[in-house]
Amino acid sequence: MTYTHETAPTEFVEANGIRFAYRRFGKAGGVPIVFNQHFHGTLDHWDPAVTDGLAATREVVLFDNAGVSSSSGETPETFQEMGANAIAFIRALGFDKVDVLGFSIGGMVAQEIALQAPDLVRKLILVGTGPRGADMSESQSSAIFAGTYDPAEHLWLKVHFSPSATSQAAGLAFLERKLRRQDRDPLVSAQTVAAQIAAIGKYMAYRDVEGYLDYLKDIGQPTLVVQGSNDVIIPTENSYVLQQTLPNAQLILYPDANHGSFYQYPDLFVAEANLFLDR
């Protein structure tokens, strides 16, 4: 049976004393791409237009990291530990080479995966994210996540999309796509949210450390940095820093776009991601 984002069963694998929930689908046989999720995110916060689009030519693996939603254990308070858990998960599936996509704080975890297991990672895609010591002074994240939304899912219109009519329409289409699946992953726990906030604070604190960006020079994998023109969650300038500091990185900047730029332009993103991954 050929599975899609909507039909792939939730499976489980144990590693590091954690029972990881995951879904895998797409064209097996090549290098799979492992997705690392954003703040508050679960298996069901990805855009099927992106995951199914990439699954047409490669295997896609979605998972809940430790303590997140359907996975057991507690969510750790550093991205380094989250990265180590992700590596354990990837190896438990028997993979010896993967591509890694990280969105938002998932991009921070993805960087740690590449640092800790360089031989495991072939290529990186970093979406709407930043480096250790990211400049978050202009971020509106705290106010946006503290807001009240009716319906609650409209939080993601504010997080991922710009205020323009075009972008908001793309956001509504995204919500329709991602809500099609009926057997949905549970929302994240208060423990996960608190741990993710703590990890963000520790990552930002690197800004006070001399040479805090030097670690990026140790990430030698070809990297595609993807960003919106005005990210109000992890400000866009952080993606410039990644592209300028990583040894082998290119930057795609989408117009009239916010944090979830690849959800606003899913077809274009899939085409450009495939070009990057296939060359």
mmCIF file of N, CA and C in Angstrom, residues 126-131 225-227 234-244 251 253:
data_model
loop_
_atom_site.group_PDB
_atom_site.id
_atom_site.type_symbol
_atom_site.label_atom_id
_atom_site.label_comp_id
_atom_site.label_asym_id
_atom_site.label_seq_id
_atom_site.Cartn_x
_atom_site.Cartn_y
_atom_site.Cartn_z
ATOM 1 N N LEU A 126 17.061 24.302 6.306
ATOM 2 C CA LEU A 126 16.741 25.054 7.521
ATOM 3 C C LEU A 126 15.709 26.119 7.168
ATOM 4 N N VAL A 127 14.505 26.010 7.727
ATOM 5 C CA VAL A 127 13.393 26.891 7.382
ATOM 6 C C VAL A 127 13.010 27.744 8.584
ATOM 7 N N GLY A 128 12.969 29.070 8.396
ATOM 8 C CA GLY A 128 12.478 29.961 9.437
ATOM 9 C C GLY A 128 13.173 29.777 10.764
ATOM 10 N N THR A 129 14.496 29.754 10.733
ATOM 11 C CA THR A 129 15.221 29.444 11.961
ATOM 12 C C THR A 129 16.416 30.383 12.117
ATOM 13 N N GLY A 130 17.287 30.066 13.065
ATOM 14 C CA GLY A 130 18.441 30.914 13.321
ATOM 15 C C GLY A 130 19.537 30.137 14.015
ATOM 16 N N PRO A 131 20.677 30.787 14.231
ATOM 17 C CA PRO A 131 21.811 30.130 14.870
ATOM 18 C C PRO A 131 21.747 30.227 16.391
ATOM 19 N N VAL A 225 18.898 27.363 3.142
ATOM 20 C CA VAL A 225 18.228 28.190 4.144
ATOM 21 C C VAL A 225 17.007 28.818 3.470
ATOM 22 N N VAL A 226 15.842 28.647 4.069
ATOM 23 C CA VAL A 226 14.580 29.119 3.496
ATOM 24 C C VAL A 226 13.911 30.051 4.493
ATOM 25 N N GLN A 227 13.425 31.199 3.997
ATOM 26 C CA GLN A 227 12.892 32.186 4.927
ATOM 27 C C GLN A 227 11.870 33.082 4.229
ATOM 28 N N ILE A 234 11.033 34.235 14.269
ATOM 29 C CA ILE A 234 12.501 34.241 14.311
ATOM 30 C C ILE A 234 12.944 35.193 13.206
ATOM 31 N N PRO A 235 13.251 36.442 13.547
ATOM 32 C CA PRO A 235 13.429 37.491 12.540
ATOM 33 C C PRO A 235 14.339 37.089 11.383
ATOM 34 N N THR A 236 13.967 37.564 10.213
ATOM 35 C CA THR A 236 14.577 37.164 8.952
ATOM 36 C C THR A 236 16.088 37.347 8.942
ATOM 37 N N GLU A 237 16.598 38.360 9.617
ATOM 38 C CA GLU A 237 18.042 38.617 9.588
ATOM 39 C C GLU A 237 18.844 37.410 10.066
ATOM 40 N N ASN A 238 18.253 36.555 10.899
ATOM 41 C CA ASN A 238 18.966 35.373 11.379
ATOM 42 C C ASN A 238 19.264 34.380 10.257
ATOM 43 N N SER A 239 18.423 34.360 9.234
ATOM 44 C CA SER A 239 18.690 33.487 8.096
ATOM 45 C C SER A 239 19.854 34.012 7.262
ATOM 46 N N TYR A 240 19.985 35.330 7.182
ATOM 47 C CA TYR A 240 21.165 35.898 6.520
ATOM 48 C C TYR A 240 22.431 35.471 7.261
ATOM 49 N N VAL A 241 22.378 35.514 8.574
ATOM 50 C CA VAL A 241 23.548 35.114 9.373
ATOM 51 C C VAL A 241 23.912 33.661 9.083
ATOM 52 N N LEU A 242 22.903 32.791 9.032
ATOM 53 C CA LEU A 242 23.172 31.392 8.718
ATOM 54 C C LEU A 242 23.834 31.256 7.353
ATOM 55 N N GLN A 243 23.276 31.913 6.349
ATOM 56 C CA GLN A 243 23.813 31.775 4.993
ATOM 57 C C GLN A 243 25.221 32.336 4.898
ATOM 58 N N GLN A 244 25.480 33.422 5.579
ATOM 59 C CA GLN A 244 26.796 34.063 5.504
ATOM 60 C C GLN A 244 27.865 33.305 6.279
ATOM 61 N N LEU A 251 20.532 30.766 0.221
ATOM 62 C CA LEU A 251 19.346 31.332 0.870
ATOM 63 C C LEU A 251 18.257 31.585 -0.164
ATOM 64 N N LEU A 253 14.586 33.479 -0.235
ATOM 65 C CA LEU A 253 13.759 34.414 0.520
ATOM 66 C C LEU A 253 12.454 34.622 -0.246
#
